[in-house]
Structures are given as structure tokens and as C-alpha cells.
């Protein structure tokens, strides 16, 4: 099975982060002999100088805080509901996200009226954008690979990297034949895997993490070697 990596552009607006509070999840543990279990959970916030420390919500953990600290997200996995909590009004907006059977992750981008959501849908793992303003949704990718994090953002949060399963078996394909900003891993053939790419931006470096033990693993050739990159395995 081949996996294709797609890079999608998302329009964003920049906000300014404040320093009034530090938000954190508090999960006390109860330990007995050789194991520990959570004894509760809550969303807390504390002043940077430590003068104030308060509980915001009990029995939940937030997954993402907006840059301006006016909103945070938390997921009710039991009821498959996304909650948007306003730290200024203390109000909570609950959203049942219809495309998902199981919401797995949610995060803001620079346009904090838009949320990225990943979870299990009809095609398996799927990625959507959700508008807080009009409750509209846009599918970004479906049939995503479960082996990777499908919500890796660029530093300016204008692009998201996701990893899609592909059952196609193209023959004699080159990097120039791929869609723009795509990375392609070939099937294992003759004990080797080829890495093809088509990118409209310069590549300063890259790394693959391989799980498991592989005797005699090595890397060689290609544009990386021609460009003088240090190649190790």
C-alpha cells in the first residue's frame, strides 16, 4: 500500500497573545504500590507571578487554547461533542460534529474562528475545518493514514500536513508527475523503498522515523545525496 502526503493551504488571520494567565490541565494522581491512577481532572489558570490560581472547569481537560486566550477547546469523547469555552464570558458552546463517529483531535489556527478537527468518519480517519461563525464544515482530507499525525501545522499555521492512504499502484512515476507539495513512498520492492516528491518550496532537511528493528537498514542516492545532505540511518 502506498501513502501519499498532501500539503493543504489554509487562509489565516494573525492574533496577538496576551500574558495575563497561564492555562494548564491539572490531573492529580493517586498511587498505590506499583501503579498510579488519575484522581480527577480540571482546567486551571494561574497568574505568571503566582498571585492567583483558580479552577476554570472540573472533570475536563482542554486540548487547545486560542492565541489570544479568549477560547479553549475540549472534547467530550463519551458523547462525541466538541466544546468551545469562552474564558471572558465563561460560556460554553457545544457542537455535535455530524461527519465524525469519533472526534479525536481539535485545534485552532491563526484565524481563531476556524477549527481543525480530525476523527473517524465514513471513510476512516478524516480531517475537516469548522467555522465557528456559521457552523459550516469543509472536508480537507479523507482515508487518512493512522500511522501519522494528520494535524502537523507550518510555523505560520497557514498550511497543514496530512497523510493519506493510496491504493493506486502507478508505474514508472517520477517526482515531476506528482501533484504539487506531495511526498510519495513506494512499496517495498527488492528490499528498498523510493521516496519521490514535488515541492514548490526549498527543503532544508527531513527525517523519517522507522518503528521496529530492521537489520542492515541504510539510505543512499537521490537528490538528498546530490545536494550534499548528511544521510544517515
mmCIF file of C-alpha atoms in Angstrom:
data_model
loop_
_atom_site.group_PDB
_atom_site.id
_atom_site.type_symbol
_atom_site.label_atom_id
_atom_site.label_comp_id
_atom_site.label_asym_id
_atom_site.label_seq_id
_atom_site.Cartn_x
_atom_site.Cartn_y
_atom_site.Cartn_z
ATOM 1 C CA UNK A 1 0.000 0.000 0.000
ATOM 2 C CA UNK A 2 1.309 3.421 -0.924
ATOM 3 C CA UNK A 3 0.901 6.513 1.192
ATOM 4 C CA UNK A 4 0.647 9.997 -0.268
ATOM 5 C CA UNK A 5 1.359 13.084 1.815
ATOM 6 C CA UNK A 6 -0.609 16.207 0.887
ATOM 7 C CA UNK A 7 0.031 19.806 1.930
ATOM 8 C CA UNK A 8 -3.104 21.989 2.047
ATOM 9 C CA UNK A 9 -3.182 25.814 2.198
ATOM 10 C CA UNK A 10 -5.428 27.467 4.775
ATOM 11 C CA UNK A 11 -6.019 31.240 4.866
ATOM 12 C CA UNK A 12 -5.404 32.697 8.301
ATOM 13 C CA UNK A 13 -5.510 35.921 10.319
ATOM 14 C CA UNK A 14 -2.899 36.723 12.956
ATOM 15 C CA UNK A 15 -3.817 37.495 16.562
ATOM 16 C CA UNK A 16 -1.727 38.817 19.488
ATOM 17 C CA UNK A 17 -1.149 36.603 22.508
ATOM 18 C CA UNK A 18 -1.655 38.083 25.977
ATOM 19 C CA UNK A 19 0.293 37.232 29.123
ATOM 20 C CA UNK A 20 -2.457 37.665 31.726
ATOM 21 C CA UNK A 21 -2.903 33.988 32.609
ATOM 22 C CA UNK A 22 -1.181 30.652 32.189
ATOM 23 C CA UNK A 23 -3.705 27.886 31.487
ATOM 24 C CA UNK A 24 -2.988 24.261 32.329
ATOM 25 C CA UNK A 25 -4.642 20.886 32.911
ATOM 26 C CA UNK A 26 -4.405 19.619 36.467
ATOM 27 C CA UNK A 27 -4.598 15.840 36.868
ATOM 28 C CA UNK A 28 -3.736 14.682 40.408
ATOM 29 C CA UNK A 29 -2.644 11.052 40.718
ATOM 30 C CA UNK A 30 -3.343 8.504 43.403
ATOM 31 C CA UNK A 31 -0.565 5.961 43.748
ATOM 32 C CA UNK A 32 -0.668 2.612 45.455
ATOM 33 C CA UNK A 33 2.309 0.303 45.485
ATOM 34 C CA UNK A 34 3.497 -0.042 41.881
ATOM 35 C CA UNK A 35 0.837 1.913 39.921
ATOM 36 C CA UNK A 36 -0.876 5.314 39.813
ATOM 37 C CA UNK A 37 -4.323 6.326 38.582
ATOM 38 C CA UNK A 38 -5.868 9.774 37.933
ATOM 39 C CA UNK A 39 -7.845 11.077 40.896
ATOM 40 C CA UNK A 40 -9.696 13.744 38.917
ATOM 41 C CA UNK A 41 -9.029 16.433 36.335
ATOM 42 C CA UNK A 42 -9.646 20.131 35.873
ATOM 43 C CA UNK A 43 -8.723 23.121 33.745
ATOM 44 C CA UNK A 44 -6.853 25.690 35.842
ATOM 45 C CA UNK A 45 -5.206 29.035 35.307
ATOM 46 C CA UNK A 46 -2.553 30.901 37.258
ATOM 47 C CA UNK A 47 -1.084 34.397 37.095
ATOM 48 C CA UNK A 48 2.541 34.464 35.882
ATOM 49 C CA UNK A 49 3.619 35.858 39.259
ATOM 50 C CA UNK A 50 1.708 33.135 41.132
ATOM 51 C CA UNK A 51 -0.577 35.572 42.956
ATOM 52 C CA UNK A 52 -3.795 33.942 41.668
ATOM 53 C CA UNK A 53 -4.602 30.327 40.905
ATOM 54 C CA UNK A 54 -8.125 29.193 40.090
ATOM 55 C CA UNK A 55 -10.116 26.281 38.683
ATOM 56 C CA UNK A 56 -11.984 27.105 35.458
ATOM 57 C CA UNK A 57 -13.729 23.789 34.755
ATOM 58 C CA UNK A 58 -13.804 20.492 36.597
ATOM 59 C CA UNK A 59 -13.819 16.961 35.173
ATOM 60 C CA UNK A 60 -12.407 18.032 31.785
ATOM 61 C CA UNK A 61 -9.063 18.697 30.106
ATOM 62 C CA UNK A 62 -8.651 21.295 27.366
ATOM 63 C CA UNK A 63 -6.908 20.274 24.164
ATOM 64 C CA UNK A 64 -6.165 23.688 22.651
ATOM 65 C CA UNK A 65 -6.020 27.316 23.801
ATOM 66 C CA UNK A 66 -6.500 30.184 21.340
ATOM 67 C CA UNK A 67 -3.550 32.545 20.906
ATOM 68 C CA UNK A 68 -5.459 35.462 22.429
ATOM 69 C CA UNK A 69 -6.517 33.179 25.330
ATOM 70 C CA UNK A 70 -10.217 34.024 24.877
ATOM 71 C CA UNK A 71 -11.260 30.457 23.986
ATOM 72 C CA UNK A 72 -10.190 26.903 24.587
ATOM 73 C CA UNK A 73 -11.383 23.572 23.208
ATOM 74 C CA UNK A 74 -12.209 20.346 24.945
ATOM 75 C CA UNK A 75 -13.766 17.142 23.658
ATOM 76 C CA UNK A 76 -16.433 15.038 25.365
ATOM 77 C CA UNK A 77 -15.428 11.645 23.998
ATOM 78 C CA UNK A 78 -18.356 9.893 25.647
ATOM 79 C CA UNK A 79 -20.932 11.989 23.774
ATOM 80 C CA UNK A 80 -18.673 12.864 20.803
ATOM 81 C CA UNK A 81 -19.172 16.591 21.354
ATOM 82 C CA UNK A 82 -16.763 19.473 20.769
ATOM 83 C CA UNK A 83 -16.945 22.233 23.391
ATOM 84 C CA UNK A 84 -15.712 25.802 22.864
ATOM 85 C CA UNK A 85 -15.250 27.602 26.184
ATOM 86 C CA UNK A 86 -15.100 31.417 26.291
ATOM 87 C CA UNK A 87 -12.714 32.496 29.050
ATOM 88 C CA UNK A 88 -14.136 36.036 29.110
ATOM 89 C CA UNK A 89 -17.864 35.253 29.378
ATOM 90 C CA UNK A 90 -17.444 31.782 30.950
ATOM 91 C CA UNK A 91 -19.932 30.458 28.366
ATOM 92 C CA UNK A 92 -19.594 27.089 26.606
ATOM 93 C CA UNK A 93 -20.729 26.364 23.038
ATOM 94 C CA UNK A 94 -21.435 22.684 22.385
ATOM 95 C CA UNK A 95 -21.152 21.273 18.876
ATOM 96 C CA UNK A 96 -22.102 17.789 17.744
ATOM 97 C CA UNK A 97 -19.940 17.295 14.677
ATOM 98 C CA UNK A 98 -22.052 15.127 12.379
ATOM 99 C CA UNK A 99 -19.349 13.783 9.992
ATOM 100 C CA UNK A 100 -17.484 12.069 12.825
ATOM 101 C CA UNK A 101 -18.232 8.845 14.621
ATOM 102 C CA UNK A 102 -15.319 9.615 16.949
ATOM 103 C CA UNK A 103 -13.699 13.061 17.395
ATOM 104 C CA UNK A 104 -10.008 12.563 18.099
ATOM 105 C CA UNK A 105 -8.281 15.969 17.939
ATOM 106 C CA UNK A 106 -9.207 19.635 17.617
ATOM 107 C CA UNK A 107 -7.048 22.739 17.308
ATOM 108 C CA UNK A 108 -7.186 26.418 16.390
ATOM 109 C CA UNK A 109 -5.292 28.044 13.551
ATOM 110 C CA UNK A 110 -4.373 31.766 13.311
ATOM 111 C CA UNK A 111 -7.908 32.505 12.163
ATOM 112 C CA UNK A 112 -9.398 31.606 15.513
ATOM 113 C CA UNK A 113 -12.884 31.425 14.047
ATOM 114 C CA UNK A 114 -11.754 28.238 12.299
ATOM 115 C CA UNK A 115 -11.017 24.912 13.996
ATOM 116 C CA UNK A 116 -9.272 21.882 12.524
ATOM 117 C CA UNK A 117 -10.836 18.580 13.510
ATOM 118 C CA UNK A 118 -9.636 15.034 12.964
ATOM 119 C CA UNK A 119 -11.512 11.868 13.767
ATOM 120 C CA UNK A 120 -13.159 8.713 12.493
ATOM 121 C CA UNK A 121 -15.784 9.150 9.780
ATOM 122 C CA UNK A 122 -17.313 7.154 6.937
ATOM 123 C CA UNK A 123 -14.013 6.705 5.058
ATOM 124 C CA UNK A 124 -11.951 6.056 8.185
ATOM 125 C CA UNK A 125 -9.715 8.837 9.500
ATOM 126 C CA UNK A 126 -10.822 12.247 8.176
ATOM 127 C CA UNK A 127 -9.760 15.896 8.532
ATOM 128 C CA UNK A 128 -12.144 18.880 8.454
ATOM 129 C CA UNK A 129 -12.155 22.619 9.009
ATOM 130 C CA UNK A 130 -15.054 24.015 11.042
ATOM 131 C CA UNK A 131 -16.229 27.636 11.094
ATOM 132 C CA UNK A 132 -17.309 28.965 14.487
ATOM 133 C CA UNK A 133 -19.109 31.865 12.775
ATOM 134 C CA UNK A 134 -21.553 29.910 10.602
ATOM 135 C CA UNK A 135 -21.056 26.266 11.744
ATOM 136 C CA UNK A 136 -20.012 25.261 8.220
ATOM 137 C CA UNK A 137 -17.580 22.408 7.600
ATOM 138 C CA UNK A 138 -15.134 21.666 4.794
ATOM 139 C CA UNK A 139 -13.509 18.263 4.291
ATOM 140 C CA UNK A 140 -9.756 18.675 3.850
ATOM 141 C CA UNK A 141 -8.828 15.009 3.551
ATOM 142 C CA UNK A 142 -10.344 11.544 3.849
ATOM 143 C CA UNK A 143 -8.991 7.989 4.038
ATOM 144 C CA UNK A 144 -6.093 9.286 6.130
ATOM 145 C CA UNK A 145 -3.288 7.104 7.385
ATOM 146 C CA UNK A 146 -3.494 6.100 11.029
ATOM 147 C CA UNK A 147 0.305 5.847 11.244
ATOM 148 C CA UNK A 148 0.922 9.603 11.282
ATOM 149 C CA UNK A 149 -0.185 12.802 12.968
ATOM 150 C CA UNK A 150 -2.570 14.365 10.444
ATOM 151 C CA UNK A 151 -2.574 17.830 12.007
ATOM 152 C CA UNK A 152 1.046 18.963 11.708
ATOM 153 C CA UNK A 153 0.991 22.729 11.063
ATOM 154 C CA UNK A 154 3.542 25.031 9.464
ATOM 155 C CA UNK A 155 5.090 27.629 11.828
ATOM 156 C CA UNK A 156 2.758 30.350 10.494
ATOM 157 C CA UNK A 157 -0.193 27.910 10.651
ATOM 158 C CA UNK A 158 -1.163 28.635 7.056
ATOM 159 C CA UNK A 159 -0.544 25.048 5.957
ATOM 160 C CA UNK A 160 -1.427 21.660 7.398
ATOM 161 C CA UNK A 161 0.319 18.409 6.558
ATOM 162 C CA UNK A 162 -1.779 15.258 6.442
ATOM 163 C CA UNK A 163 -1.097 11.708 5.334
ATOM 164 C CA UNK A 164 -3.490 9.871 3.046
ATOM 165 C CA UNK A 165 -3.675 6.186 2.194
ATOM 166 C CA UNK A 166 -3.464 5.476 -1.533
ATOM 167 C CA UNK A 167 -4.329 2.103 -3.052
ATOM 168 C CA UNK A 168 -3.168 3.113 -6.516
ATOM 169 C CA UNK A 169 -0.064 1.447 -7.890
ATOM 170 C CA UNK A 170 1.273 3.838 -10.576
ATOM 171 C CA UNK A 171 4.100 2.554 -12.716
ATOM 172 C CA UNK A 172 7.212 4.484 -13.749
ATOM 173 C CA UNK A 173 6.128 7.613 -11.885
ATOM 174 C CA UNK A 174 8.647 10.372 -11.152
ATOM 175 C CA UNK A 175 8.541 13.246 -8.701
ATOM 176 C CA UNK A 176 7.624 15.633 -11.528
ATOM 177 C CA UNK A 177 4.456 13.609 -12.160
ATOM 178 C CA UNK A 178 3.177 14.142 -8.622
ATOM 179 C CA UNK A 179 0.775 16.897 -7.546
ATOM 180 C CA UNK A 180 2.485 19.985 -6.116
ATOM 181 C CA UNK A 181 3.630 19.648 -2.477
ATOM 182 C CA UNK A 182 3.284 15.872 -2.407
ATOM 183 C CA UNK A 183 5.560 13.233 -0.917
ATOM 184 C CA UNK A 184 5.250 9.652 -2.144
ATOM 185 C CA UNK A 185 6.628 6.435 -0.652
ATOM 186 C CA UNK A 186 6.824 3.437 -2.953
ATOM 187 C CA UNK A 187 6.074 -0.110 -1.899
ATOM 188 C CA UNK A 188 8.888 -2.263 -0.595
ATOM 189 C CA UNK A 189 10.481 -3.781 -3.689
ATOM 190 C CA UNK A 190 13.815 -5.588 -3.889
ATOM 191 C CA UNK A 191 14.340 -4.673 -0.222
ATOM 192 C CA UNK A 192 14.199 -0.933 -0.967
ATOM 193 C CA UNK A 193 11.710 1.956 -0.823
ATOM 194 C CA UNK A 194 11.878 5.006 -3.075
ATOM 195 C CA UNK A 195 10.946 8.478 -1.822
ATOM 196 C CA UNK A 196 9.526 10.773 -4.530
ATOM 197 C CA UNK A 197 8.474 14.386 -4.046
ATOM 198 C CA UNK A 198 7.235 17.506 -5.785
ATOM 199 C CA UNK A 199 7.681 20.718 -3.782
ATOM 200 C CA UNK A 200 7.335 24.393 -4.695
ATOM 201 C CA UNK A 201 9.455 25.481 -1.724
ATOM 202 C CA UNK A 202 13.055 24.789 -0.740
ATOM 203 C CA UNK A 203 13.660 21.764 1.521
ATOM 204 C CA UNK A 204 16.211 22.391 4.266
ATOM 205 C CA UNK A 205 16.107 18.865 5.668
ATOM 206 C CA UNK A 206 13.841 15.962 6.536
ATOM 207 C CA UNK A 207 13.648 12.906 8.774
ATOM 208 C CA UNK A 208 11.747 9.608 8.746
ATOM 209 C CA UNK A 209 11.129 7.663 11.947
ATOM 210 C CA UNK A 210 11.027 3.889 11.369
ATOM 211 C CA UNK A 211 9.367 1.734 14.015
ATOM 212 C CA UNK A 212 10.693 -1.727 14.742
ATOM 213 C CA UNK A 213 14.093 -3.327 14.171
ATOM 214 C CA UNK A 214 15.482 -3.630 10.654
ATOM 215 C CA UNK A 215 18.824 -5.360 10.148
ATOM 216 C CA UNK A 216 21.129 -3.691 7.654
ATOM 217 C CA UNK A 217 18.987 -0.560 7.232
ATOM 218 C CA UNK A 218 20.689 2.088 5.055
ATOM 219 C CA UNK A 219 19.888 5.126 2.905
ATOM 220 C CA UNK A 220 21.593 6.325 -0.263
ATOM 221 C CA UNK A 221 21.389 8.194 -3.586
ATOM 222 C CA UNK A 222 18.765 10.654 -4.751
ATOM 223 C CA UNK A 223 18.508 14.433 -4.587
ATOM 224 C CA UNK A 224 19.458 14.459 -0.899
ATOM 225 C CA UNK A 225 22.858 12.990 -1.664
ATOM 226 C CA UNK A 226 23.311 15.217 -4.744
ATOM 227 C CA UNK A 227 22.522 18.299 -2.606
ATOM 228 C CA UNK A 228 25.195 17.340 -0.083
ATOM 229 C CA UNK A 229 22.801 16.461 2.771
ATOM 230 C CA UNK A 230 24.173 14.330 5.597
ATOM 231 C CA UNK A 231 22.464 10.956 5.071
ATOM 232 C CA UNK A 232 22.341 8.524 7.985
ATOM 233 C CA UNK A 233 20.176 5.575 9.046
#
